[in-house]
Amino acid sequence: MSQSANAPQSVSQELAPPPLNSPRTLKGVLISEESLRDRITQLAQMLNQDYGDKPVVIVGILNGTILFFADLIRQLTGPIEIDFMGVTSYRNGTSPGNAAITRSLKTDLKDRHVLLVDDILDVGQTLTTIVEEILLQEPKDLRTCVLLEKTARRRYPIAADYIGFSIPDYFVVGYGLDYAERYRNLPYVAVLDDSHLG
Ligand code: IMP
Ligand code: MG
């Protein structure tokens, strides 16, 4: 094989995306498994105290909330029901886009205590869209709980009632959060490498 035929081959190897979960694409761990566990236990204790014996419908936002939701609700002691809403934020890589509801709730929320659980509150469009949708059903009350919040880019006047961690304006992945649908399975929260920011 000639030299010129070999050259493009080595370049394309260089440009090939790294394997899934390769440490090369992550800058490092921002929140360890242990810190997540400890803080989620604290959040659950606050919720148990605040809701007491009241029946609550816990609404999880798919897909980012899956791990947080599962770890949180197993520590709740009151009479809870669960349901899920699907929301796509039409993010282009790491840049915010428009939020649209892709899966509706099955539960009637009228006159119910509702706790909305999401993965991360960033510019606030997603949570605002969901809150507006849920309020149409006239719940008895609605509170919001997010694992993470980034205040740096907030554009909507919304704050969560329960917050796991306030983080700097990094794009984070893992523990349910994705970049282009990858990394949701990591058991910790990591910062995506700058070279992959869109
Ligand atoms: P926003 O508050 O409208 O910007 O939207 C929040 C949604 O954007 C979250 O539910 C995530 O799906 C996504 N998002 C925002 N920041 C991050 C991040 O750092 N990593 C992964 N997803 C993010
Ligand atoms: Mg999400």
GROMACS .gro file of C-alpha atoms and ligand atoms in nm:
model
  222
    1MET     CA    1   0.000   0.000   0.000
    2SER     CA    2   0.132   0.347  -0.089
    3GLN     CA    3   0.218   0.612   0.165
    4SER     CA    4  -0.067   0.840   0.046
    5ALA     CA    5  -0.324   0.565   0.103
    6ASN     CA    6  -0.196   0.507   0.457
    7ALA     CA    7  -0.203   0.871   0.562
    8PRO     CA    8  -0.582   0.932   0.555
    9GLN     CA    9  -0.635   0.612   0.743
   10SER     CA   10  -0.429   0.726   1.041
   11VAL     CA   11  -0.604   1.067   1.041
   12SER     CA   12  -0.949   0.911   1.051
   13GLN     CA   13  -0.842   0.693   1.342
   14GLU     CA   14  -0.733   1.006   1.518
   15LEU     CA   15  -1.075   1.169   1.458
   16ALA     CA   16  -1.280   0.864   1.554
   17PRO     CA   17  -1.496   0.931   1.860
   18PRO     CA   18  -1.355   0.789   2.181
   19PRO     CA   19  -1.517   0.472   2.316
   20LEU     CA   20  -1.825   0.508   2.538
   21ASN     CA   21  -1.741   0.640   2.885
   22SER     CA   22  -1.380   0.688   2.796
   23PRO     CA   23  -1.206   0.907   3.056
   24ARG     CA   24  -1.069   1.113   2.765
   25THR     CA   25  -1.410   1.280   2.714
   26LEU     CA   26  -1.463   1.370   3.079
   27LYS     CA   27  -1.273   1.633   3.270
   28GLY     CA   28  -1.334   1.467   3.603
   29VAL     CA   29  -1.585   1.379   3.872
   30LEU     CA   30  -1.779   1.675   4.012
   31ILE     CA   31  -2.005   1.490   4.258
   32SER     CA   32  -1.903   1.148   4.384
   33GLU     CA   33  -2.134   0.853   4.448
   34GLU     CA   34  -2.093   0.904   4.821
   35SER     CA   35  -2.182   1.275   4.807
   36LEU     CA   36  -2.487   1.197   4.594
   37ARG     CA   37  -2.599   0.931   4.841
   38ASP     CA   38  -2.555   1.159   5.144
   39ARG     CA   39  -2.733   1.456   4.991
   40ILE     CA   40  -3.023   1.248   4.857
   41THR     CA   41  -3.072   1.104   5.206
   42GLN     CA   42  -3.090   1.462   5.340
   43LEU     CA   43  -3.341   1.561   5.070
   44ALA     CA   44  -3.555   1.257   5.153
   45GLN     CA   45  -3.548   1.348   5.523
   46MET     CA   46  -3.665   1.703   5.443
   47LEU     CA   47  -3.945   1.568   5.223
   48ASN     CA   48  -4.052   1.314   5.486
   49GLN     CA   49  -4.066   1.592   5.745
   50ASP     CA   50  -4.249   1.840   5.521
   51TYR     CA   51  -4.510   1.604   5.378
   52GLY     CA   52  -4.557   1.380   5.681
   53ASP     CA   53  -4.851   1.144   5.618
   54LYS     CA   54  -4.996   1.343   5.330
   55PRO     CA   55  -5.045   1.144   5.011
   56VAL     CA   56  -4.818   1.287   4.741
   57VAL     CA   57  -4.791   1.221   4.370
   58ILE     CA   58  -4.422   1.230   4.276
   59VAL     CA   59  -4.378   1.324   3.912
   60GLY     CA   60  -4.044   1.238   3.751
   61ILE     CA   61  -3.924   1.399   3.431
   62LEU     CA   62  -3.786   1.146   3.185
   63ASN     CA   63  -3.515   1.058   3.096
   64GLY     CA   64  -3.264   1.250   3.307
   65THR     CA   65  -3.430   1.185   3.640
   66ILE     CA   66  -3.428   0.804   3.639
   67LEU     CA   67  -3.144   0.736   3.883
   68PHE     CA   68  -3.215   1.029   4.114
   69PHE     CA   69  -3.586   0.946   4.121
   70ALA     CA   70  -3.527   0.581   4.209
   71ASP     CA   71  -3.278   0.664   4.486
   72LEU     CA   72  -3.498   0.941   4.629
   73ILE     CA   73  -3.833   0.763   4.643
   74ARG     CA   74  -3.696   0.451   4.811
   75GLN     CA   75  -3.619   0.672   5.111
   76LEU     CA   76  -3.963   0.835   5.125
   77THR     CA   77  -4.182   0.699   5.403
   78GLY     CA   78  -4.522   0.857   5.328
   79PRO     CA   79  -4.805   0.724   5.107
   80ILE     CA   80  -4.674   0.817   4.763
   81GLU     CA   81  -4.777   0.750   4.407
   82ILE     CA   82  -4.545   0.798   4.111
   83ASP     CA   83  -4.594   0.909   3.753
   84PHE     CA   84  -4.369   1.036   3.474
   85MET     CA   85  -4.367   1.308   3.212
   86GLY     CA   86  -4.147   1.302   2.907
   87VAL     CA   87  -3.985   1.628   2.807
   88THR     CA   88  -3.743   1.697   2.527
   89SER     CA   89  -3.549   2.018   2.557
   90TYR     CA   90  -3.429   2.003   2.194
   91ARG     CA   91  -3.079   2.085   2.305
   92ASN     CA   92  -2.826   2.112   2.031
   93GLY     CA   93  -2.533   1.948   2.205
   94THR     CA   94  -2.485   2.158   2.517
   95SER     CA   95  -2.685   2.469   2.410
   96PRO     CA   96  -3.035   2.531   2.547
   97GLY     CA   97  -3.334   2.490   2.310
   98ASN     CA   98  -3.713   2.474   2.332
   99ALA     CA   99  -3.891   2.236   2.570
  100ALA     CA  100  -4.176   2.013   2.445
  101ILE     CA  101  -4.379   1.751   2.631
  102THR     CA  102  -4.338   1.407   2.474
  103ARG     CA  103  -4.521   1.190   2.729
  104SER     CA  104  -4.820   1.298   2.937
  105LEU     CA  105  -4.911   1.196   3.290
  106LYS     CA  106  -5.153   0.912   3.353
  107THR     CA  107  -5.257   1.043   3.696
  108ASP     CA  108  -5.527   1.306   3.758
  109LEU     CA  109  -5.354   1.571   3.968
  110LYS     CA  110  -5.661   1.777   4.061
  111ASP     CA  111  -5.655   1.854   4.435
  112ARG     CA  112  -5.346   1.636   4.487
  113HIS     CA  113  -5.018   1.725   4.656
  114VAL     CA  114  -4.765   1.708   4.373
  115LEU     CA  115  -4.387   1.697   4.392
  116LEU     CA  116  -4.211   1.747   4.061
  117VAL     CA  117  -3.865   1.592   4.036
  118ASP     CA  118  -3.615   1.692   3.766
  119ASP     CA  119  -3.247   1.635   3.710
  120ILE     CA  120  -3.117   1.987   3.658
  121LEU     CA  121  -3.248   2.342   3.653
  122ASP     CA  122  -3.044   2.550   3.412
  123VAL     CA  123  -3.200   2.836   3.212
  124GLY     CA  124  -3.536   2.733   3.359
  125GLN     CA  125  -3.738   2.681   3.044
  126THR     CA  126  -3.797   2.311   3.097
  127LEU     CA  127  -3.921   2.338   3.455
  128THR     CA  128  -4.134   2.644   3.369
  129THR     CA  129  -4.301   2.455   3.082
  130ILE     CA  130  -4.376   2.155   3.304
  131VAL     CA  131  -4.499   2.362   3.599
  132GLU     CA  132  -4.738   2.553   3.371
  133GLU     CA  133  -4.868   2.224   3.231
  134ILE     CA  134  -4.924   2.073   3.576
  135LEU     CA  135  -5.092   2.385   3.717
  136LEU     CA  136  -5.358   2.350   3.445
  137GLN     CA  137  -5.471   2.040   3.637
  138GLU     CA  138  -5.524   2.243   3.956
  139PRO     CA  139  -5.328   2.041   4.210
  140LYS     CA  140  -5.376   2.120   4.580
  141ASP     CA  141  -5.014   2.228   4.584
  142LEU     CA  142  -4.706   2.186   4.369
  143ARG     CA  143  -4.345   2.179   4.482
  144THR     CA  144  -4.032   2.118   4.279
  145CYS     CA  145  -3.719   1.920   4.358
  146VAL     CA  146  -3.406   1.917   4.141
  147LEU     CA  147  -3.085   1.726   4.192
  148LEU     CA  148  -2.872   2.005   4.043
  149GLU     CA  149  -2.908   2.370   3.965
  150LYS     CA  150  -2.693   2.610   3.767
  151THR     CA  151  -2.788   2.972   3.835
  152ALA     CA  152  -2.543   3.132   3.592
  153ARG     CA  153  -2.766   3.109   3.286
  154ARG     CA  154  -3.115   3.138   3.444
  155ARG     CA  155  -3.352   3.322   3.208
  156TYR     CA  156  -3.687   3.230   3.361
  157PRO     CA  157  -3.806   3.351   3.703
  158ILE     CA  158  -3.823   3.008   3.860
  159ALA     CA  159  -3.654   2.853   4.165
  160ALA     CA  160  -3.682   2.495   4.294
  161ASP     CA  161  -3.812   2.424   4.645
  162TYR     CA  162  -3.564   2.141   4.709
  163ILE     CA  163  -3.216   2.149   4.555
  164GLY     CA  164  -2.950   1.881   4.581
  165PHE     CA  165  -2.647   2.075   4.466
  166SER     CA  166  -2.582   2.421   4.319
  167ILE     CA  167  -2.306   2.381   4.064
  168PRO     CA  168  -2.099   2.619   3.850
  169ASP     CA  169  -2.181   2.659   3.481
  170TYR     CA  170  -2.025   2.332   3.364
  171PHE     CA  171  -2.195   2.091   3.129
  172VAL     CA  172  -2.232   1.782   3.343
  173VAL     CA  173  -2.314   1.420   3.263
  174GLY     CA  174  -2.381   1.101   3.454
  175TYR     CA  175  -2.628   0.986   3.719
  176GLY     CA  176  -2.906   1.021   3.459
  177LEU     CA  177  -2.775   1.329   3.278
  178ASP     CA  178  -2.666   1.291   2.919
  179TYR     CA  179  -2.462   1.444   2.646
  180ALA     CA  180  -2.620   1.336   2.314
  181GLU     CA  181  -2.792   1.051   2.507
  182ARG     CA  182  -2.464   0.914   2.641
  183TYR     CA  183  -2.324   0.884   2.994
  184ARG     CA  184  -2.660   0.852   3.175
  185ASN     CA  185  -2.536   0.529   3.334
  186LEU     CA  186  -2.239   0.679   3.519
  187PRO     CA  187  -2.294   0.643   3.896
  188TYR     CA  188  -2.144   0.990   3.963
  189VAL     CA  189  -2.178   1.339   3.811
  190ALA     CA  190  -1.886   1.432   3.587
  191VAL     CA  191  -1.786   1.740   3.389
  192LEU     CA  192  -1.774   1.696   3.015
  193ASP     CA  193  -1.445   1.779   2.853
  194ASP     CA  194  -1.435   2.130   2.697
  195SER     CA  195  -1.345   1.983   2.362
  196HIS     CA  196  -1.698   1.838   2.337
  197LEU     CA  197  -1.893   2.153   2.421
  198GLY     CA  198  -2.122   2.268   2.141
  199IMP     P1  199  -3.337   2.435   3.119
  199IMP     O1  200  -3.348   2.468   3.266
  199IMP     O2  201  -3.458   2.473   3.039
  199IMP     O3  202  -3.207   2.484   3.060
  199IMP     O4  203  -3.335   2.283   3.095
  199IMP     C1  204  -3.291   2.190   3.184
  199IMP     C2  205  -3.276   2.063   3.103
  199IMP     O5  206  -3.166   2.079   3.015
  199IMP     C3  207  -3.244   1.948   3.193
  199IMP     O6  208  -3.359   1.874   3.226
  199IMP     C4  209  -3.146   1.869   3.109
  199IMP     O7  210  -3.216   1.780   3.025
  199IMP     C5  211  -3.078   1.972   3.023
  199IMP     N1  212  -2.950   2.020   3.082
  199IMP     C6  213  -2.922   2.143   3.131
  199IMP     N2  214  -2.795   2.151   3.175
  199IMP     C7  215  -2.742   2.028   3.155
  199IMP     C8  216  -2.612   1.971   3.182
  199IMP     O8  217  -2.519   2.034   3.234
  199IMP     N3  218  -2.597   1.840   3.147
  199IMP     C9  219  -2.695   1.766   3.090
  199IMP     N4  220  -2.818   1.814   3.064
  199IMP    C10  221  -2.840   1.945   3.096
  200MG      MG  222  -3.392   1.651   3.142
   0.00000   0.00000   0.00000
